[in-house]
mmCIF file of C-alpha atoms in Angstrom:
data_model
loop_
_atom_site.group_PDB
_atom_site.id
_atom_site.type_symbol
_atom_site.label_atom_id
_atom_site.label_comp_id
_atom_site.label_asym_id
_atom_site.label_seq_id
_atom_site.Cartn_x
_atom_site.Cartn_y
_atom_site.Cartn_z
ATOM 1 C CA MET W 1045 2.205 -15.996 3.863
ATOM 2 C CA THR W 1046 -0.852 -14.514 5.759
ATOM 3 C CA THR W 1047 -2.454 -16.701 8.352
ATOM 4 C CA SER W 1048 -6.535 -16.687 7.929
ATOM 5 C CA ILE W 1049 -8.069 -15.127 10.955
ATOM 6 C CA GLY W 1050 -11.710 -16.445 12.081
ATOM 7 C CA THR W 1051 -12.302 -17.546 8.177
ATOM 8 C CA SER W 1052 -15.406 -18.676 7.362
ATOM 9 C CA THR W 1053 -16.433 -21.042 4.259
ATOM 10 C CA GLY W 1054 -19.077 -19.382 2.087
ATOM 11 C CA THR W 1055 -22.372 -20.305 0.647
ATOM 12 C CA GLY W 1056 -21.811 -22.812 -1.812
ATOM 13 C CA ILE W 1057 -19.881 -22.855 -5.226
ATOM 14 C CA GLY W 1058 -21.906 -20.130 -6.779
ATOM 15 C CA ARG W 1059 -21.939 -19.725 -10.199
ATOM 16 C CA LEU W 1060 -18.914 -16.793 -10.112
ATOM 17 C CA ARG W 1061 -15.665 -17.940 -8.645
ATOM 18 C CA ALA W 1062 -11.777 -17.697 -8.573
ATOM 19 C CA ARG W 1063 -9.896 -20.817 -8.695
ATOM 20 C CA GLU W 1064 -5.786 -20.752 -7.914
ATOM 21 C CA LEU W 1065 -5.823 -16.635 -9.360
ATOM 22 C CA THR W 1066 -2.605 -15.362 -9.874
ATOM 23 C CA LEU W 1067 -3.262 -11.428 -10.956
ATOM 24 C CA ALA W 1068 -0.154 -9.475 -12.179
ATOM 25 C CA TYR W 1069 0.423 -5.896 -13.892
ATOM 26 C CA ASP W 1070 3.843 -6.733 -16.159
ATOM 27 C CA ASP W 1071 6.133 -8.250 -13.586
ATOM 28 C CA ARG W 1072 4.477 -7.426 -10.286
ATOM 29 C CA THR W 1073 2.207 -9.819 -8.432
ATOM 30 C CA VAL W 1074 -0.921 -8.318 -7.115
ATOM 31 C CA VAL W 1075 -2.588 -11.408 -6.268
ATOM 32 C CA HIS W 1076 -1.584 -14.435 -5.261
ATOM 33 C CA ASP W 1077 -3.349 -17.852 -5.622
ATOM 34 C CA LEU W 1078 -6.405 -16.882 -4.679
ATOM 35 C CA GLU W 1079 -9.360 -19.093 -4.142
ATOM 36 C CA LEU W 1080 -12.912 -17.242 -4.775
ATOM 37 C CA ALA W 1081 -16.000 -18.292 -4.695
ATOM 38 C CA VAL W 1082 -19.031 -15.583 -4.624
ATOM 39 C CA PRO W 1083 -22.736 -16.845 -2.589
ATOM 40 C CA ASP W 1084 -25.218 -16.888 -5.495
ATOM 41 C CA GLY W 1085 -28.135 -14.561 -4.215
ATOM 42 C CA ARG W 1086 -25.646 -12.749 -1.786
ATOM 43 C CA VAL W 1087 -23.983 -9.383 -1.514
ATOM 44 C CA SER W 1088 -20.575 -9.458 -0.836
ATOM 45 C CA VAL W 1089 -17.926 -6.775 0.073
ATOM 46 C CA ILE W 1090 -14.443 -7.296 -0.502
ATOM 47 C CA VAL W 1091 -12.324 -4.399 1.894
ATOM 48 C CA GLY W 1092 -8.871 -4.080 2.689
ATOM 49 C CA PRO W 1093 -5.939 -1.311 2.703
ATOM 50 C CA ASN W 1094 -4.695 -0.130 -0.447
ATOM 51 C CA ALA W 1095 -2.622 -1.441 -3.259
ATOM 52 C CA CYS W 1096 -4.106 -4.946 -1.969
ATOM 53 C CA GLY W 1097 -4.978 -6.087 -4.913
ATOM 54 C CA LYS W 1098 -9.139 -5.571 -3.901
ATOM 55 C CA SER W 1099 -10.070 -3.857 -7.179
ATOM 56 C CA THR W 1100 -7.772 -5.770 -9.078
ATOM 57 C CA THR W 1101 -9.555 -9.453 -7.701
ATOM 58 C CA LEU W 1102 -12.957 -7.574 -8.910
ATOM 59 C CA ARG W 1103 -11.758 -6.797 -12.511
ATOM 60 C CA ALA W 1104 -10.645 -10.372 -12.456
ATOM 61 C CA LEU W 1105 -13.706 -11.441 -12.187
ATOM 62 C CA GLY W 1106 -15.354 -8.880 -14.815
ATOM 63 C CA ARG W 1107 -12.989 -10.445 -17.313
ATOM 64 C CA LEU W 1108 -11.116 -7.175 -17.363
ATOM 65 C CA LEU W 1109 -7.872 -8.865 -16.065
ATOM 66 C CA LYS W 1110 -6.193 -11.728 -17.725
ATOM 67 C CA PRO W 1111 -4.956 -14.010 -15.240
ATOM 68 C CA LYS W 1112 -1.432 -14.801 -14.656
ATOM 69 C CA SER W 1113 -2.502 -18.190 -13.808
ATOM 70 C CA GLY W 1114 -5.639 -19.965 -12.567
ATOM 71 C CA SER W 1115 -8.844 -18.843 -13.752
ATOM 72 C CA VAL W 1116 -12.304 -17.146 -12.832
ATOM 73 C CA LEU W 1117 -15.064 -19.530 -14.048
ATOM 74 C CA LEU W 1118 -18.853 -18.537 -14.445
ATOM 75 C CA ASP W 1119 -21.508 -21.619 -14.406
ATOM 76 C CA GLY W 1120 -17.771 -23.749 -14.512
ATOM 77 C CA GLU W 1121 -16.907 -22.613 -17.447
ATOM 78 C CA GLU W 1122 -13.674 -20.653 -17.993
ATOM 79 C CA LEU W 1123 -14.454 -16.502 -18.812
ATOM 80 C CA ALA W 1124 -11.513 -16.476 -21.450
ATOM 81 C CA ARG W 1125 -13.962 -18.674 -23.432
ATOM 82 C CA ILE W 1126 -17.017 -17.714 -22.925
ATOM 83 C CA PRO W 1127 -17.836 -14.642 -25.603
ATOM 84 C CA THR W 1128 -18.213 -11.299 -24.974
ATOM 85 C CA ARG W 1129 -21.445 -10.452 -25.600
ATOM 86 C CA LYS W 1130 -22.759 -13.576 -23.480
ATOM 87 C CA ILE W 1131 -20.459 -12.161 -20.659
ATOM 88 C CA ALA W 1132 -22.150 -9.335 -20.876
ATOM 89 C CA GLN W 1133 -25.634 -10.681 -20.193
ATOM 90 C CA SER W 1134 -24.568 -12.564 -17.338
ATOM 91 C CA ILE W 1135 -22.009 -9.686 -15.581
ATOM 92 C CA GLY W 1136 -22.007 -5.846 -15.243
ATOM 93 C CA LEU W 1137 -19.441 -4.236 -14.264
ATOM 94 C CA LEU W 1138 -18.691 -0.832 -12.855
ATOM 95 C CA PRO W 1139 -15.101 0.137 -12.910
ATOM 96 C CA GLN W 1140 -13.559 2.720 -10.349
ATOM 97 C CA SER W 1141 -12.672 5.496 -12.911
ATOM 98 C CA PRO W 1142 -14.854 4.999 -15.500
ATOM 99 C CA THR W 1143 -14.480 7.717 -18.305
ATOM 100 C CA ALA W 1144 -17.556 8.683 -20.199
ATOM 101 C CA PRO W 1145 -17.802 10.055 -24.581
ATOM 102 C CA GLU W 1146 -17.110 13.202 -24.608
ATOM 103 C CA ALA W 1147 -20.666 15.469 -24.501
ATOM 104 C CA ILE W 1148 -22.762 12.315 -23.967
ATOM 105 C CA THR W 1149 -26.167 13.267 -22.506
ATOM 106 C CA VAL W 1150 -27.079 11.119 -19.135
ATOM 107 C CA ALA W 1151 -30.023 9.327 -21.164
ATOM 108 C CA ASP W 1152 -27.358 7.839 -24.062
ATOM 109 C CA LEU W 1153 -25.220 6.986 -21.345
ATOM 110 C CA VAL W 1154 -27.324 5.354 -19.262
ATOM 111 C CA SER W 1155 -29.430 3.664 -22.422
ATOM 112 C CA ARG W 1156 -25.656 1.951 -23.043
ATOM 113 C CA GLY W 1157 -26.249 -0.253 -20.579
ATOM 114 C CA ARG W 1158 -28.567 -2.074 -23.145
ATOM 115 C CA GLN W 1159 -26.038 -2.892 -26.070
ATOM 116 C CA PRO W 1160 -25.582 -6.310 -24.747
ATOM 117 C CA HIS W 1161 -29.372 -7.438 -25.471
ATOM 118 C CA GLN W 1162 -29.385 -5.736 -28.307
ATOM 119 C CA HIS W 1163 -29.375 -7.678 -31.955
ATOM 120 C CA TRP W 1164 -28.913 -6.279 -35.521
ATOM 121 C CA TRP W 1165 -32.749 -6.937 -36.268
ATOM 122 C CA GLN W 1166 -33.718 -5.213 -33.444
ATOM 123 C CA GLN W 1167 -32.086 -2.020 -31.980
ATOM 124 C CA TRP W 1168 -34.291 -0.822 -29.849
ATOM 125 C CA SER W 1169 -37.137 -2.404 -27.729
ATOM 126 C CA GLU W 1170 -39.953 -1.208 -25.291
ATOM 127 C CA GLU W 1171 -38.357 -3.763 -22.707
ATOM 128 C CA ASP W 1172 -35.207 -1.582 -23.356
ATOM 129 C CA GLU W 1173 -36.986 1.659 -22.804
ATOM 130 C CA ARG W 1174 -38.290 0.253 -19.390
ATOM 131 C CA ALA W 1175 -34.807 -0.766 -18.076
ATOM 132 C CA VAL W 1176 -33.328 2.538 -18.339
ATOM 133 C CA THR W 1177 -35.902 4.692 -17.145
ATOM 134 C CA GLU W 1178 -36.791 2.245 -13.910
ATOM 135 C CA ALA W 1179 -32.395 2.606 -13.561
ATOM 136 C CA MET W 1180 -32.754 6.320 -13.797
ATOM 137 C CA ALA W 1181 -35.727 6.375 -11.387
ATOM 138 C CA ARG W 1182 -33.991 4.032 -8.941
ATOM 139 C CA THR W 1183 -30.482 6.375 -9.329
ATOM 140 C CA ASP W 1184 -32.282 10.124 -8.699
ATOM 141 C CA VAL W 1185 -30.759 10.862 -12.081
ATOM 142 C CA THR W 1186 -34.144 11.129 -14.442
ATOM 143 C CA ASP W 1187 -34.319 14.954 -13.985
ATOM 144 C CA LEU W 1188 -30.671 14.984 -15.520
ATOM 145 C CA ALA W 1189 -31.368 13.087 -18.934
ATOM 146 C CA GLU W 1190 -30.924 15.521 -20.916
ATOM 147 C CA ARG W 1191 -27.840 17.222 -19.422
ATOM 148 C CA SER W 1192 -23.828 16.365 -20.784
ATOM 149 C CA VAL W 1193 -22.271 13.814 -18.352
ATOM 150 C CA ASP W 1194 -19.593 16.545 -18.308
ATOM 151 C CA GLU W 1195 -21.206 18.805 -16.655
ATOM 152 C CA LEU W 1196 -22.364 16.784 -13.367
ATOM 153 C CA SER W 1197 -20.991 16.860 -10.454
ATOM 154 C CA GLY W 1198 -18.628 14.073 -9.255
ATOM 155 C CA GLY W 1199 -22.251 12.582 -7.312
ATOM 156 C CA GLN W 1200 -23.802 12.855 -9.935
ATOM 157 C CA ARG W 1201 -22.023 11.415 -12.806
ATOM 158 C CA GLN W 1202 -21.077 8.415 -10.195
ATOM 159 C CA ARG W 1203 -25.134 8.106 -9.833
ATOM 160 C CA VAL W 1204 -25.631 7.624 -13.631
ATOM 161 C CA TRP W 1205 -22.587 4.988 -14.154
ATOM 162 C CA ILE W 1206 -24.713 3.075 -11.350
ATOM 163 C CA ALA W 1207 -27.156 3.904 -13.064
ATOM 164 C CA MET W 1208 -25.844 2.549 -16.434
ATOM 165 C CA ALA W 1209 -24.746 -0.682 -15.023
ATOM 166 C CA LEU W 1210 -28.591 -1.141 -13.314
ATOM 167 C CA ALA W 1211 -29.931 -1.072 -17.438
ATOM 168 C CA GLN W 1212 -27.976 -3.742 -17.747
ATOM 169 C CA GLU W 1213 -30.136 -5.858 -15.824
ATOM 170 C CA THR W 1214 -27.619 -8.080 -15.228
ATOM 171 C CA ASP W 1215 -28.095 -11.641 -12.516
ATOM 172 C CA LEU W 1216 -24.440 -10.511 -11.282
ATOM 173 C CA LEU W 1217 -23.381 -6.998 -10.451
ATOM 174 C CA LEU W 1218 -19.882 -5.904 -9.474
ATOM 175 C CA LEU W 1219 -19.172 -2.474 -8.211
ATOM 176 C CA ASP W 1220 -16.079 -1.147 -7.524
ATOM 177 C CA GLU W 1221 -15.878 1.608 -4.589
ATOM 178 C CA PRO W 1222 -19.467 2.695 -6.431
ATOM 179 C CA THR W 1223 -19.637 5.130 -3.171
ATOM 180 C CA THR W 1224 -16.871 7.558 -4.838
ATOM 181 C CA PHE W 1225 -17.026 11.336 -4.864
ATOM 182 C CA LEU W 1226 -20.588 10.683 -2.587
ATOM 183 C CA ASP W 1227 -21.467 12.573 0.798
ATOM 184 C CA ILE W 1228 -22.556 10.509 3.260
ATOM 185 C CA ALA W 1229 -26.097 10.794 2.895
ATOM 186 C CA HIS W 1230 -25.614 9.422 -1.456
ATOM 187 C CA GLN W 1231 -22.818 7.051 0.164
ATOM 188 C CA VAL W 1232 -26.410 5.127 2.724
ATOM 189 C CA GLU W 1233 -28.725 5.895 -0.593
ATOM 190 C CA VAL W 1234 -26.740 3.863 -3.224
ATOM 191 C CA LEU W 1235 -25.931 1.208 -0.785
ATOM 192 C CA ASP W 1236 -29.402 0.864 0.370
ATOM 193 C CA LEU W 1237 -29.998 1.051 -3.143
ATOM 194 C CA VAL W 1238 -27.644 -2.407 -3.756
ATOM 195 C CA ARG W 1239 -29.433 -3.789 -0.940
ATOM 196 C CA ARG W 1240 -32.919 -3.657 -2.244
ATOM 197 C CA LEU W 1241 -31.887 -5.263 -5.669
ATOM 198 C CA ASN W 1242 -30.850 -7.786 -4.226
ATOM 199 C CA HIS W 1243 -33.187 -8.512 -1.798
ATOM 200 C CA GLU W 1244 -36.305 -7.402 -4.403
ATOM 201 C CA GLN W 1245 -34.718 -8.992 -7.450
ATOM 202 C CA GLY W 1246 -32.209 -11.464 -6.083
ATOM 203 C CA ARG W 1247 -29.075 -10.026 -7.796
ATOM 204 C CA THR W 1248 -25.724 -11.256 -6.576
ATOM 205 C CA VAL W 1249 -23.710 -8.362 -6.205
ATOM 206 C CA VAL W 1250 -19.908 -8.050 -5.116
ATOM 207 C CA ILE W 1251 -18.827 -4.646 -4.627
ATOM 208 C CA VAL W 1252 -15.260 -2.590 -3.784
ATOM 209 C CA LEU W 1253 -15.417 -0.932 -0.018
ATOM 210 C CA HIS W 1254 -13.386 1.183 1.705
ATOM 211 C CA ASP W 1255 -15.413 2.120 4.756
ATOM 212 C CA LEU W 1256 -15.446 -1.029 6.875
ATOM 213 C CA ASN W 1257 -18.173 0.040 8.913
ATOM 214 C CA GLN W 1258 -20.061 0.260 5.957
ATOM 215 C CA ALA W 1259 -19.079 -2.825 4.602
ATOM 216 C CA ALA W 1260 -19.966 -4.605 7.902
ATOM 217 C CA ARG W 1261 -23.399 -3.414 7.711
ATOM 218 C CA TYR W 1262 -24.496 -4.093 4.105
ATOM 219 C CA ALA W 1263 -22.613 -7.554 3.245
ATOM 220 C CA ASP W 1264 -23.971 -10.868 3.960
ATOM 221 C CA HIS W 1265 -20.303 -12.104 3.103
ATOM 222 C CA LEU W 1266 -17.178 -10.115 4.007
ATOM 223 C CA VAL W 1267 -14.223 -10.896 2.122
ATOM 224 C CA ALA W 1268 -10.963 -9.149 3.904
ATOM 225 C CA MET W 1269 -7.525 -8.905 1.323
ATOM 226 C CA LYS W 1270 -3.842 -7.940 2.587
ATOM 227 C CA SER W 1271 -1.076 -8.444 0.188
ATOM 228 C CA GLY W 1272 -2.923 -10.302 -2.759
ATOM 229 C CA ARG W 1273 -4.180 -12.839 -0.704
ATOM 230 C CA ILE W 1274 -7.800 -13.431 1.537
ATOM 231 C CA VAL W 1275 -7.248 -13.323 5.284
ATOM 232 C CA ALA W 1276 -10.469 -14.363 6.145
ATOM 233 C CA GLU W 1277 -13.979 -14.256 4.544
ATOM 234 C CA GLY W 1278 -17.624 -14.857 6.194
ATOM 235 C CA HIS W 1279 -20.394 -13.428 7.818
ATOM 236 C CA PRO W 1280 -19.611 -9.897 9.120
ATOM 237 C CA GLY W 1281 -20.758 -11.176 12.662
ATOM 238 C CA GLU W 1282 -18.632 -13.720 12.419
ATOM 239 C CA ILE W 1283 -15.105 -12.150 11.148
ATOM 240 C CA VAL W 1284 -14.733 -8.580 12.220
ATOM 241 C CA THR W 1285 -13.177 -8.411 15.048
ATOM 242 C CA ALA W 1286 -10.412 -6.292 16.545
ATOM 243 C CA GLU W 1287 -7.959 -8.781 16.248
ATOM 244 C CA LEU W 1288 -8.913 -8.682 12.278
ATOM 245 C CA VAL W 1289 -8.690 -5.133 12.213
ATOM 246 C CA ARG W 1290 -5.077 -5.113 13.524
ATOM 247 C CA GLU W 1291 -4.105 -7.696 10.990
ATOM 248 C CA VAL W 1292 -5.229 -6.129 7.606
ATOM 249 C CA PHE W 1293 -5.332 -2.477 8.459
ATOM 250 C CA GLY W 1294 -2.468 -2.486 11.277
ATOM 251 C CA LEU W 1295 -5.354 -0.611 13.396
ATOM 252 C CA GLU W 1296 -5.936 -1.004 17.216
ATOM 253 C CA SER W 1297 -9.442 -1.047 17.655
ATOM 254 C CA VAL W 1298 -13.011 -1.793 19.560
ATOM 255 C CA VAL W 1299 -15.705 -3.676 17.684
ATOM 256 C CA VAL W 1300 -19.091 -3.142 19.774
ATOM 257 C CA PRO W 1301 -22.951 -3.978 17.897
ATOM 258 C CA ASP W 1302 -23.895 -0.468 15.962
ATOM 259 C CA PRO W 1303 -27.206 0.759 17.307
ATOM 260 C CA VAL W 1304 -29.006 1.045 14.103
ATOM 261 C CA THR W 1305 -28.297 -2.881 12.608
ATOM 262 C CA GLY W 1306 -26.418 -4.337 15.220
ATOM 263 C CA SER W 1307 -23.754 -5.423 12.586
ATOM 264 C CA PRO W 1308 -20.072 -5.127 13.537
ATOM 265 C CA LEU W 1309 -19.074 -1.110 14.148
ATOM 266 C CA VAL W 1310 -15.223 -0.250 14.373
ATOM 267 C CA VAL W 1311 -13.972 2.385 16.573
ATOM 268 C CA PRO W 1312 -10.714 3.086 15.534
ATOM 269 C CA GLY W 1313 -7.817 3.250 17.852
ATOM 270 C CA ALA W 1314 -4.102 4.206 17.336
ATOM 271 C CA PRO W 1315 -2.077 1.907 14.431
ATOM 272 C CA TYR W 1316 -0.559 -0.650 15.725
ATOM 273 C CA ARG W 1317 2.519 -1.064 17.101
ATOM 274 C CA PRO W 1318 4.272 -4.526 17.528
ATOM 275 C CA GLU W 1319 6.908 -3.078 19.497
ATOM 276 C CA ALA W 1320 4.687 -2.134 22.170
ATOM 277 C CA GLU W 1321 3.598 -6.000 23.080
ATOM 278 C CA THR W 1322 7.264 -6.925 23.089
ATOM 279 C CA GLY W 1323 8.407 -3.637 24.576
ATOM 280 C CA VAL W 1324 11.267 -2.687 22.118
ATOM 281 C CA ALA W 1325 11.551 0.842 21.719
#
């Protein structure tokens, strides 16, 4: 079992949590007995090497994947027992590789984020219109409203999907690698947007990111995973060390303060070679 390094507890149980959660695809177990409490009103970021289980964990938190054992709880109740509409009104999820219906326009796709809030007696409202308009403006896709999603670049499509998730207006927002396909300027723009939503609206956000430095910069609560287990969790300033980077990513590094934000900045070195410590060639 992986040893926890500098593990720090969260800010409380929170509305969303995993309890003894084990996740598998067929006979291949990906996540093992995971315990995770998502801090309310914070930005939590999950990091780790490829195939460590971070995206799988996020899918389970959004009820896209049924646990092999254990459970995910929302307000103390198992997700499996909560009606789908009620979950969709509380948890917004942007998966890693979403697919849009053929020839759908940007405006129509973003509008689908409002489906959980509609009823048979009220299909569209002024509130729906406001939510969609605001979500498109925040993600800078208003000018693309009438264009087909199929025609857009990868970065444009990603911003449209984020707009749809924002239009859903849930208290909990789960984003699986939302900066995929984006250049560095749009990566910062998207993550700044997520931070503003958290600060201004108090939304609880959980993000899966590949970039450890971005994670350290934007996270209130950082969760580092390896081989389906949590190695460490807590505030980035408390847990991001050269030792953690070596343990989780197998990389030597120097950790210094970010000159802009003061958050930990990982300067990578050479891949870690255990034999170098033992003198074995």
